[in-house]
Each structure stands twice: as C-alpha cells, then as structure tokens.
Tab-separated table of N, CA, C and O in Angstrom:
chain	number	residue	atom	x	y	z
A	1	GLY	N	21.361	9.885	2.892
A	1	GLY	CA	21.969	8.735	3.566
A	1	GLY	C	21.024	7.588	3.774
A	1	GLY	O	19.806	7.668	3.337
A	2	GLU	N	21.326	6.570	4.492
A	2	GLU	CA	20.582	5.235	4.463
A	2	GLU	C	19.373	5.402	5.515
A	2	GLU	O	18.340	4.921	5.155
A	3	THR	N	19.756	6.235	6.531
A	3	THR	CA	18.562	6.671	7.505
A	3	THR	C	17.367	7.339	6.863
A	3	THR	O	16.406	6.821	7.028
A	4	GLY	N	17.744	8.386	5.923
A	4	GLY	CA	16.590	9.121	5.288
A	4	GLY	C	16.126	7.914	4.315
A	4	GLY	O	14.683	8.116	4.230
A	5	THR	N	16.824	7.188	3.560
A	5	THR	CA	16.109	6.315	2.690
A	5	THR	C	15.142	5.367	3.563
A	5	THR	O	14.026	5.033	2.963
A	6	ILE	N	15.579	4.859	4.665
A	6	ILE	CA	14.688	3.976	5.592
A	6	ILE	C	13.425	4.796	5.905
A	6	ILE	O	12.298	4.025	5.938
A	7	LYS	N	13.665	5.695	6.179
A	7	LYS	CA	12.403	6.679	6.891
A	7	LYS	C	11.531	6.846	5.673
A	7	LYS	O	10.203	6.861	5.847
A	8	LEU	N	12.076	7.117	4.603
A	8	LEU	CA	11.148	7.336	3.439
A	8	LEU	C	10.228	6.161	3.023
A	8	LEU	O	9.188	6.073	2.736
A	9	GLN	N	11.048	5.113	2.968
A	9	GLN	CA	10.575	3.819	2.766
A	9	GLN	C	9.349	3.490	3.714
A	9	GLN	O	8.184	2.821	3.406
A	10	ARG	N	9.562	3.712	5.079
A	10	ARG	CA	8.734	3.454	6.251
A	10	ARG	C	7.366	3.990	5.918
A	10	ARG	O	6.334	3.789	5.991
A	11	ALA	N	7.586	5.573	5.610
A	11	ALA	CA	6.421	6.400	5.302
A	11	ALA	C	5.813	5.984	4.292
A	11	ALA	O	4.568	6.115	4.150
A	12	TYR	N	6.387	5.665	3.021
A	12	TYR	CA	5.684	5.132	2.027
A	12	TYR	C	4.650	3.819	2.170
A	12	TYR	O	3.615	3.750	2.046
A	13	LEU	N	5.463	2.831	3.139
A	13	LEU	CA	4.507	1.818	3.478
A	13	LEU	C	3.475	1.877	4.292
A	13	LEU	O	2.436	1.233	4.312
A	14	ALA	N	3.730	2.992	5.287
A	14	ALA	CA	2.729	3.315	6.185
A	14	ALA	C	1.598	3.968	5.539
A	14	ALA	O	0.440	3.817	5.942
A	15	SER	N	1.888	4.674	4.656
A	15	SER	CA	0.768	5.502	3.970
A	15	SER	C	0.190	4.536	3.079
A	15	SER	O	-1.269	4.411	3.001
A	16	MET	N	0.724	3.634	2.488
A	16	MET	CA	0.107	2.215	1.661
A	16	MET	C	-0.961	1.502	2.576
A	16	MET	O	-2.271	1.498	2.321
A	17	LEU	N	-0.380	1.380	3.805
A	17	LEU	CA	-1.006	0.404	4.591
A	17	LEU	C	-2.567	1.242	5.024
A	17	LEU	O	-3.515	0.676	5.205
A	18	ASP	N	-2.049	2.512	5.578
A	18	ASP	CA	-3.386	3.296	6.027
A	18	ASP	C	-4.238	3.343	5.018
A	18	ASP	O	-5.559	3.242	5.281
A	19	GLN	N	-3.814	3.727	3.839
A	19	GLN	CA	-4.939	3.727	2.781
A	19	GLN	C	-5.712	2.477	2.410
A	19	GLN	O	-6.694	2.335	2.067
A	20	VAL	N	-4.870	1.369	2.497
A	20	VAL	CA	-5.611	0.019	2.165
A	20	VAL	C	-6.559	-0.351	3.389
A	20	VAL	O	-7.613	-0.671	3.062
A	21	ARG	N	-6.273	0.029	4.677
A	21	ARG	CA	-6.949	-0.148	5.671
A	21	ARG	C	-8.359	0.691	5.632
A	21	ARG	O	-9.465	0.212	5.756
A	22	ARG	N	-8.285	1.882	5.278
A	22	ARG	CA	-9.408	2.766	5.297
A	22	ARG	C	-10.205	2.286	3.939
A	22	ARG	O	-11.425	2.163	4.174
A	23	GLY	N	-9.672	1.938	2.969
A	23	GLY	CA	-10.455	1.245	1.889
A	23	GLY	C	-11.454	-0.034	2.208
A	23	GLY	O	-12.308	-0.136	1.839
A	24	ILE	N	-10.642	-0.715	2.993
A	24	ILE	CA	-11.238	-2.036	3.350
A	24	ILE	C	-12.428	-1.702	4.251
A	24	ILE	O	-13.390	-2.300	4.215
A	25	ALA	N	-12.211	-0.631	5.038
A	25	ALA	CA	-13.346	-0.210	5.929
A	25	ALA	C	-14.543	0.364	5.133
A	25	ALA	O	-15.507	0.199	5.572
A	26	ALA	N	-14.137	0.941	4.058
A	26	ALA	CA	-15.132	1.569	3.084
A	26	ALA	C	-15.675	0.600	2.320
A	26	ALA	O	-16.679	1.009	1.344
A	27	GLY	N	-15.375	-0.862	2.323
A	27	GLY	CA	-16.005	-1.792	1.270
A	27	GLY	C	-15.446	-1.924	0.287
A	27	GLY	O	-15.985	-2.618	-0.852
A	28	LYS	N	-14.207	-1.337	-0.202
A	28	LYS	CA	-13.550	-1.315	-1.447
A	28	LYS	C	-12.776	-2.772	-1.598
A	28	LYS	O	-12.577	-3.514	-0.703
A	29	THR	N	-12.817	-2.980	-3.013
A	29	THR	CA	-12.095	-4.185	-3.508
A	29	THR	C	-10.681	-4.050	-3.631
A	29	THR	O	-10.320	-2.943	-3.541
A	30	ALA	N	-9.976	-5.087	-3.549
A	30	ALA	CA	-8.521	-4.856	-3.975
A	30	ALA	C	-8.126	-4.198	-5.090
A	30	ALA	O	-7.349	-3.256	-5.381
A	31	ASP	N	-9.083	-4.750	-6.319
A	31	ASP	CA	-8.840	-3.841	-7.602
A	31	ASP	C	-9.387	-2.277	-7.699
A	31	ASP	O	-8.492	-1.316	-8.129
A	32	GLN	N	-10.174	-1.941	-6.796
A	32	GLN	CA	-10.345	-0.541	-6.455
A	32	GLN	C	-9.248	0.398	-5.992
A	32	GLN	O	-8.984	1.339	-6.123
A	33	LEU	N	-8.912	-0.381	-4.750
A	33	LEU	CA	-7.606	0.046	-3.987
A	33	LEU	C	-6.437	0.365	-4.888
A	33	LEU	O	-5.698	1.365	-4.719
A	34	VAL	N	-6.170	-0.757	-5.774
A	34	VAL	CA	-4.799	-0.663	-6.883
A	34	VAL	C	-5.192	0.820	-7.451
A	34	VAL	O	-4.124	1.513	-7.634
A	35	LYS	N	-6.298	1.239	-7.932
A	35	LYS	CA	-6.723	2.388	-8.846
A	35	LYS	C	-6.764	3.506	-7.601
A	35	LYS	O	-6.248	4.786	-8.215
A	36	ASP	N	-7.124	3.532	-6.365
A	36	ASP	CA	-7.482	4.511	-5.617
A	36	ASP	C	-6.117	5.155	-4.608
A	36	ASP	O	-6.135	6.052	-4.449
A	37	VAL	N	-5.335	3.893	-4.362
A	37	VAL	CA	-4.147	4.491	-3.336
A	37	VAL	C	-3.467	5.245	-3.942
A	37	VAL	O	-2.789	5.213	-5.161
A	38	ASP	N	-3.014	6.392	-3.426
A	38	ASP	CA	-2.290	7.515	-3.903
A	38	ASP	C	-0.987	7.576	-3.306
A	38	ASP	O	-0.973	7.900	-2.108
A	39	LEU	N	0.099	7.369	-3.975
A	39	LEU	CA	1.536	7.272	-3.397
A	39	LEU	C	2.328	8.215	-4.160
A	39	LEU	O	3.479	8.114	-4.170
A	40	SER	N	1.679	9.450	-4.625
A	40	SER	CA	2.414	10.386	-5.552
A	40	SER	C	3.368	11.012	-4.727
A	40	SER	O	4.255	11.724	-5.112
A	41	ALA	N	3.063	11.175	-3.211
A	41	ALA	CA	3.867	11.866	-2.559
A	41	ALA	C	5.496	10.898	-2.324
A	41	ALA	O	6.400	11.529	-1.604
A	42	PHE	N	5.339	9.936	-2.773
A	42	PHE	CA	6.387	9.122	-2.909
A	42	PHE	C	7.260	8.777	-4.014
A	42	PHE	O	7.149	7.651	-4.753
A	43	PRO	N	7.687	9.712	-5.088
A	43	PRO	CA	7.978	9.667	-6.337
A	43	PRO	C	8.915	8.442	-6.789
A	43	PRO	O	8.824	7.744	-7.686
A	44	GLY	N	9.864	8.235	-5.793
A	44	GLY	CA	10.765	6.931	-6.013
A	44	GLY	C	10.127	5.698	-6.090
A	44	GLY	O	10.569	4.637	-6.836
A	45	TYR	N	8.958	5.574	-5.060
A	45	TYR	CA	8.442	4.533	-5.052
A	45	TYR	C	7.027	4.318	-5.444
A	45	TYR	O	6.635	3.375	-6.177
A	46	GLY	N	6.381	5.419	-5.472
A	46	GLY	CA	5.068	5.522	-5.994
A	46	GLY	C	4.993	5.286	-7.452
A	46	GLY	O	3.744	4.891	-7.883
A	47	ALA	N	5.935	5.626	-8.000
A	47	ALA	CA	5.921	5.518	-9.616
A	47	ALA	C	6.037	4.071	-10.276
A	47	ALA	O	5.553	3.682	-11.152
A	48	ASN	N	6.397	3.166	-9.209
A	48	ASN	CA	6.340	1.633	-9.499
A	48	ASN	C	5.101	1.115	-9.598
A	48	ASN	O	4.792	0.468	-8.480
A	49	THR	N	4.135	1.406	-10.628
A	49	THR	CA	2.747	0.801	-10.581
A	49	THR	C	2.717	-0.611	-10.259
A	49	THR	O	1.681	-1.145	-9.466
A	50	VAL	N	3.476	-1.418	-11.019
A	50	VAL	CA	3.280	-2.814	-10.747
A	50	VAL	C	3.783	-3.327	-9.556
A	50	VAL	O	3.060	-4.283	-9.146
A	51	SER	N	4.829	-2.924	-8.984
A	51	SER	CA	5.308	-3.286	-7.508
A	51	SER	C	4.142	-2.717	-6.683
A	51	SER	O	3.718	-3.517	-5.474
A	52	ASN	N	3.448	-1.599	-6.792
A	52	ASN	CA	2.668	-0.964	-5.728
A	52	ASN	C	1.333	-2.013	-5.792
A	52	ASN	O	0.858	-2.210	-4.936
A	53	ALA	N	0.811	-2.300	-6.941
A	53	ALA	CA	-0.365	-2.975	-7.219
A	53	ALA	C	-0.098	-4.397	-6.300
A	53	ALA	O	-1.178	-5.009	-5.886
A	54	ARG	N	1.118	-5.049	-6.783
A	54	ARG	CA	1.323	-6.285	-5.945
A	54	ARG	C	1.320	-6.131	-4.502
A	54	ARG	O	0.861	-6.960	-3.716
A	55	SER	N	1.877	-4.950	-3.874
A	55	SER	CA	1.876	-4.698	-2.673
A	55	SER	C	0.437	-4.460	-2.023
A	55	SER	O	0.175	-5.117	-1.067
A	56	ILE	N	-0.228	-3.788	-2.725
A	56	ILE	CA	-1.545	-3.388	-2.188
A	56	ILE	C	-2.528	-4.552	-2.092
A	56	ILE	O	-3.189	-4.908	-1.172
A	57	ARG	N	-2.235	-5.573	-3.174
A	57	ARG	CA	-3.193	-6.552	-3.374
A	57	ARG	C	-2.602	-7.589	-2.250
A	57	ARG	O	-3.675	-8.409	-1.495
A	58	ASN	N	-1.450	-7.757	-1.852
A	58	ASN	CA	-1.011	-8.394	-0.697
A	58	ASN	C	-1.367	-8.037	0.756
A	58	ASN	O	-1.839	-8.826	1.395
A	59	MET	N	-1.473	-6.763	0.817
A	59	MET	CA	-1.795	-6.226	2.031
A	59	MET	C	-3.310	-6.348	2.179
A	59	MET	O	-3.865	-6.678	3.235
A	60	TYR	N	-4.004	-6.322	1.288
A	60	TYR	CA	-5.503	-6.566	1.267
A	60	TYR	C	-5.792	-7.898	1.541
A	60	TYR	O	-6.705	-8.108	2.466
A	61	ARG	N	-5.164	-8.909	1.019
A	61	ARG	CA	-5.296	-10.478	1.262
A	61	ARG	C	-5.121	-10.593	2.555
A	61	ARG	O	-5.764	-11.155	3.399
A	62	ARG	N	-4.058	-10.060	3.298
A	62	ARG	CA	-3.531	-10.573	4.378
A	62	ARG	C	-4.505	-9.707	5.601
A	62	ARG	O	-4.698	-10.318	6.392
A	63	LEU	N	-5.178	-8.586	5.289
A	63	LEU	CA	-5.895	-7.723	6.049
A	63	LEU	C	-7.298	-8.265	6.015
A	63	LEU	O	-8.135	-8.284	7.077
A	64	THR	N	-7.630	-9.127	4.772
A	64	THR	CA	-9.168	-9.520	4.919
A	64	THR	C	-9.082	-10.900	5.063
A	64	THR	O	-10.178	-11.571	5.147
A	65	ALA	N	-7.892	-11.515	5.350
A	65	ALA	CA	-7.919	-13.099	5.513
A	65	ALA	C	-8.890	-13.490	6.791
A	65	ALA	O	-8.766	-12.852	8.011
A	66	LYS	N	-9.360	-14.426	6.896
A	66	LYS	CA	-10.145	-15.149	7.848
A	66	LYS	C	-9.102	-15.627	8.926
A	66	LYS	O	-8.310	-16.620	8.407
A	67	ARG	N	-9.233	-15.379	10.066
A	67	ARG	CA	-8.248	-16.055	10.937
A	67	ARG	C	-8.690	-17.146	11.842
A	67	ARG	O	-9.924	-17.197	12.333
C-alpha cells in the first residue's frame, strides 16, 4: 500500500543521509560517497545509480555548505 511505499522511501532516504553524514565526518569527497554509499537494501530505489548519485551529491553539497 501507499503507507508501505512511503515508509520504504523514508528508510531509503534516511539510510542515504546517514551514510553521507558519516562519509563527510570521515573526510570523504562527494565522488567517493557516490561510489561508497550502499543502497542495495532498497532494490527499487537503490538500483537507480544516476538518481542516487545526484541525490548524494546534493546532500553532500547542502551538508557541507558554509552558513
């Protein structure tokens, strides 16, 4: 159902965000994170490498932006 889909999308994005944050803390670049972030637990979403790369780079940019 829709609730299950939304929960899965939320878990997918939360996993991506957590991995990007941990990567930033470890000093990784956006390009390294695109290669390292593992979203295989979310086959419907994790398989879209172009979209995932764009999302990872956007998260990286927002989380590392000077405020």
